Each structure stands twice: as structure tokens, then as C-alpha cells.
Amino acid sequence: MYLSKLFIPITKDLPTEAKIKSHQLMLRTGMIKQSSAGIYSWLPLGYKIMKKIEQIVREEQNSIGAQEMLMPTIQSSEIWKESGRYDDYGEEMLRIQDRQGREMLYGPTNEELITDVFRSSVKSYKSLPQILYHIQWKFRDEIRPRFGVMRCKEFYMKDAYSFDLSDEEAKKSYNKMFYSYLKTFNRLDLKAIPMAADTGPIGGDLSHEFVILAETGESKIYADKNIFEIDPDRYKFDDLSLKKMREDFTRIYAVTDEKFKKEDFNKFVKKEDQITTKGIEVGHIFYFSDKYSKPMNCLIDDKDGKKTSVKMGSYGIGVSRLVGAIIEAKYNNDVMKWPKSISPFDVVIIPSISKNNKENLHKAEKIYQELKKQNIDALLDDVDENMSNKFKKHDLIGVPYQIIIGSKSVADNFEFKELNSQSEILSLEKIKLKLKN
Ligand code: ATP
Ligand code: MG
């Protein structure tokens, strides 16, 4: 893509309404545009990044055997009355009426709807276990939407639902999802801590929040840094190993301020291993057994032909929140650098150009074509502007690699730079190799 053609409305001014880095940066680089309080349009740059995150989430759901589907955003109030949550959910739920006067709502979550889908089609234990998920917009009428896409009214969420015959089986599904979350956040280059959590309005007795470390997070965190030594890839993908993995996590101290006790922290964690910081919740998983299946009559025949309520869990990841959260976690010294797995481009080519000298631009175009042939997604900065402005702009956009075509490039050797590190002069062949890896 040529930068001059890209719809990327970069602004020079610092948006006054934005209090934190990610919000400022997303507005400045034209990733999003607010349409009303807590509701945003996603412009091409922001949308491209969000879609890459979504794809990683999807692949890691599929790899544990979860199946993708799509439920609507608008739901009927009937099923929420059945579960008893229609009145309980309160003002966060956006309630609407259709022209026949039917009570509808914009879904804040989908436990009821998926239970309704499930009860009408599955009758026997033989079809279990099942994990279904979708990636869909949600609406919660947050009282104080803030921090841009991190706490907004309309947001994009992956929500999965597991169905099992017994509590024991259901915990196996829970552990698989726990594992899938760790893999997902690893691929996004994030350090995520799973923390035992309160279950809130979703209900149930087993729950973990996945929190990433960032100074601007909403919750305070106290943890033993050894928690980052546990690598999900070291565990086999079978029920026993995954159970062991979750136990290994649970043994290591990590709490939010509600559960924090100074004595415990000092007792269980060596001074040099203590980390005290803030965090952003990017995922939340729940096991709530028959909380919805019982009132909604979602029954399964067990092995003896006896009817029993199916045992369910639900598992959310804030896909749109992750875009902001990753910026908060990665932004450093006024430079943004996207993890390679979700960077909007693989590399940006920055030629030094002037009115009378287009030679560097022609070189850049040739390189651009070469990279394209190799499926390397390059951005070419063909805008006629001085180099120092260009560099400032690319520090904001955060493409992790740069090919700079200016005074330092000789013949077919160019300046190649990874953001936040020193540049080197390399041949195009070597550059291609580096980018391929
Ligand atoms: P929070 O505690 O941050 O209010 P929650 O516990 O209400 O979130 P869940 O119901 O667990 O949220 O939703 C799953 C995920 O959806 C959260 O982990 C978060 O990443 C994301 N999410 C929830 N609310 C919002 C929001 N208002 N804006 C953006 N993302 C959100
Ligand atoms: Mg939560």
C-alpha cells in the first residue's frame, strides 16, 4: 500500500478528550473515530489490526476443538425472562422495541441465546462435550465509557460456551479454554496472568480473569514474577496435563487489590520476585454448571436415560479492547511497536524524496514490487515530506521494520532498522531474508 493512497487521517494535535496513551494514539493515527460516547468507527488501520487479533483468537479456539458460529446482536427478551436475568441485568442492558411492540435487546453477552440454540437441538449425552463460540459485537450501556476502545459501549468480543454431562467433564473443557487463552496471549506477545476472580453477574463458582500488565490498567496487581516461567507449550494436550497446568498456575501468588494482604505477599513471595503493578483485563472465563440450563430446561439424557441439566461454562476475550491494551503494554519512549503477529504492515519503506529528485522513490517502488512478490506486506511512504517528520509519523504508526532509502544507502544496499534499535546497512536479499523470518 502507498501511504498517499491509504485512508489514514493522522492528526498532529493531541486529542484533549483522551487521557491515556492508547486512546490518544488510536485517535492520532486515525485508527478509530468516535461516533458518539463510547461508540466508535474502526478506520482501515485500526480495523486491519483488530482483524489480525481476531484471527489469532479464532485459530487458538479452533485448535482446542471449539466450533465457530454466529449469533445475532439483537435478542428477544423472552429467553432472558426464562433465565431470570432480564430484571437483574439492570441499566447496562440496552432495551429496544420492534414495531409490534416486542421487547428486544442488544446482547451484552450470549448465555441465554446459546442455551436456547442448544436445548432445541441436542438431547443426548452422546453429542457431548461441545464448545461453540462466536466473535460478535456486544453492547453494554456503561455508565462511564472511557479510555477509548478499552471501556466502551459497543465492543467486539469472542465468547465461547462449553456443554458437558458432569461437573468433572466440564472442568476439562474449562482447562482446555484456560490453555487456549494462554496460547492466544503468547501469540500476541503479551504477558497475561490468569487470576482467580469473582464471578459477578454471570454467576458460578470457578472463574479466572486474564490480566495483562500495564501501568494504566484499572486493577492493581500483586504477583510473583515466576508466574511468567510457566509455559503452556511444556504441557501435553490431554486432560491430566492440562489439569496439572492449571494447578501449577494456581500455586503461584497473583491477586488483585480486593484479595491483597501484605502479610501473605511477603510470606509467599520472595522480595526480589514481587511485582506490584496495574493490569488490564483482556479475558474472563467462568464455570457456572447449570445456572442457565436449569431454569431454561436445557436437558440431556444421560447414559441411563435419566434427564439432567447440561453443565455449562462461558469464556470471553475482549477483541476490540485488546487493540488498546496492546498499545498500553507496548508503547515505549514515544514509539509504538506492534507485535509482528498483528502489525498492520510487515515493513515500511521510507525514501527520502524531494521535488527535483525522485530517484529514491523509484528505488523504493522497485523494492516494494520485489517484496510484494514474496508476499511481504509493505507500506511505501511516498509522501513528499522531510525525513524527520516521516520518522515521527512512523514511530506513531508502529510498523516494526523500516527500509530507509537516503544518504546512507549505496547501490543496492539499504538502511534497515527494527524500531527501538540501531539500523544496519544490508543488501535487499538479506533484508528479504530477515523479513521472511
Ligand atoms: P470489566 O470487569 O472490565 O467490566 P466484565 O467482567 O464485565 O469486564 P466480561 O463479561 O467478563 O467483562 O467480558 C469479557 C471480556 O470482554 C472482558 O474480559 C473484556 O476484555 C471485554 N469487555 C467487557 N466489557 C467491555 C467494555 N465495556 N468495553 C470493551 N471491552 C469490554
Ligand atoms: Mg470480568
JSON list of N, CA and C in Angstrom, two decimals, residues 33 154 156 180 185 231 374 401:
[
{"chain": "A", "resi": 33, "resn": "LYS", "atom": "N", "xyz": [-12.56, 6.45, 15.04]},
{"chain": "A", "resi": 33, "resn": "LYS", "atom": "CA", "xyz": [-13.18, 7.77, 15.11]},
{"chain": "A", "resi": 33, "resn": "LYS", "atom": "C", "xyz": [-14.41, 7.62, 15.99]},
{"chain": "A", "resi": 154, "resn": "GLU", "atom": "N", "xyz": [-20.16, -0.16, 22.72]},
{"chain": "A", "resi": 154, "resn": "GLU", "atom": "CA", "xyz": [-20.23, -1.21, 21.70]},
{"chain": "A", "resi": 154, "resn": "GLU", "atom": "C", "xyz": [-18.83, -1.76, 21.52]},
{"chain": "A", "resi": 156, "resn": "TYR", "atom": "N", "xyz": [-16.24, -5.49, 20.53]},
{"chain": "A", "resi": 156, "resn": "TYR", "atom": "CA", "xyz": [-16.17, -6.74, 19.79]},
{"chain": "A", "resi": 156, "resn": "TYR", "atom": "C", "xyz": [-15.61, -7.81, 20.71]},
{"chain": "A", "resi": 180, "resn": "SER", "atom": "N", "xyz": [-5.98, -22.52, 25.93]},
{"chain": "A", "resi": 180, "resn": "SER", "atom": "CA", "xyz": [-6.13, -21.77, 24.68]},
{"chain": "A", "resi": 180, "resn": "SER", "atom": "C", "xyz": [-5.90, -20.27, 24.91]},
{"chain": "A", "resi": 185, "resn": "PHE", "atom": "N", "xyz": [-2.64, -15.30, 24.13]},
{"chain": "A", "resi": 185, "resn": "PHE", "atom": "CA", "xyz": [-1.94, -14.10, 24.60]},
{"chain": "A", "resi": 185, "resn": "PHE", "atom": "C", "xyz": [-0.44, -14.20, 24.32]},
{"chain": "A", "resi": 231, "resn": "ASP", "atom": "N", "xyz": [5.17, -22.22, 31.04]},
{"chain": "A", "resi": 231, "resn": "ASP", "atom": "CA", "xyz": [5.00, -22.13, 29.59]},
{"chain": "A", "resi": 231, "resn": "ASP", "atom": "C", "xyz": [3.97, -23.18, 29.15]},
{"chain": "A", "resi": 374, "resn": "GLN", "atom": "N", "xyz": [7.08, -11.65, -2.83]},
{"chain": "A", "resi": 374, "resn": "GLN", "atom": "CA", "xyz": [7.37, -12.60, -1.75]},
{"chain": "A", "resi": 374, "resn": "GLN", "atom": "C", "xyz": [6.28, -12.61, -0.68]},
{"chain": "A", "resi": 401, "resn": "TYR", "atom": "N", "xyz": [9.45, -2.80, 11.26]},
{"chain": "A", "resi": 401, "resn": "TYR", "atom": "CA", "xyz": [10.69, -2.69, 10.47]},
{"chain": "A", "resi": 401, "resn": "TYR", "atom": "C", "xyz": [10.62, -1.55, 9.46]}
]
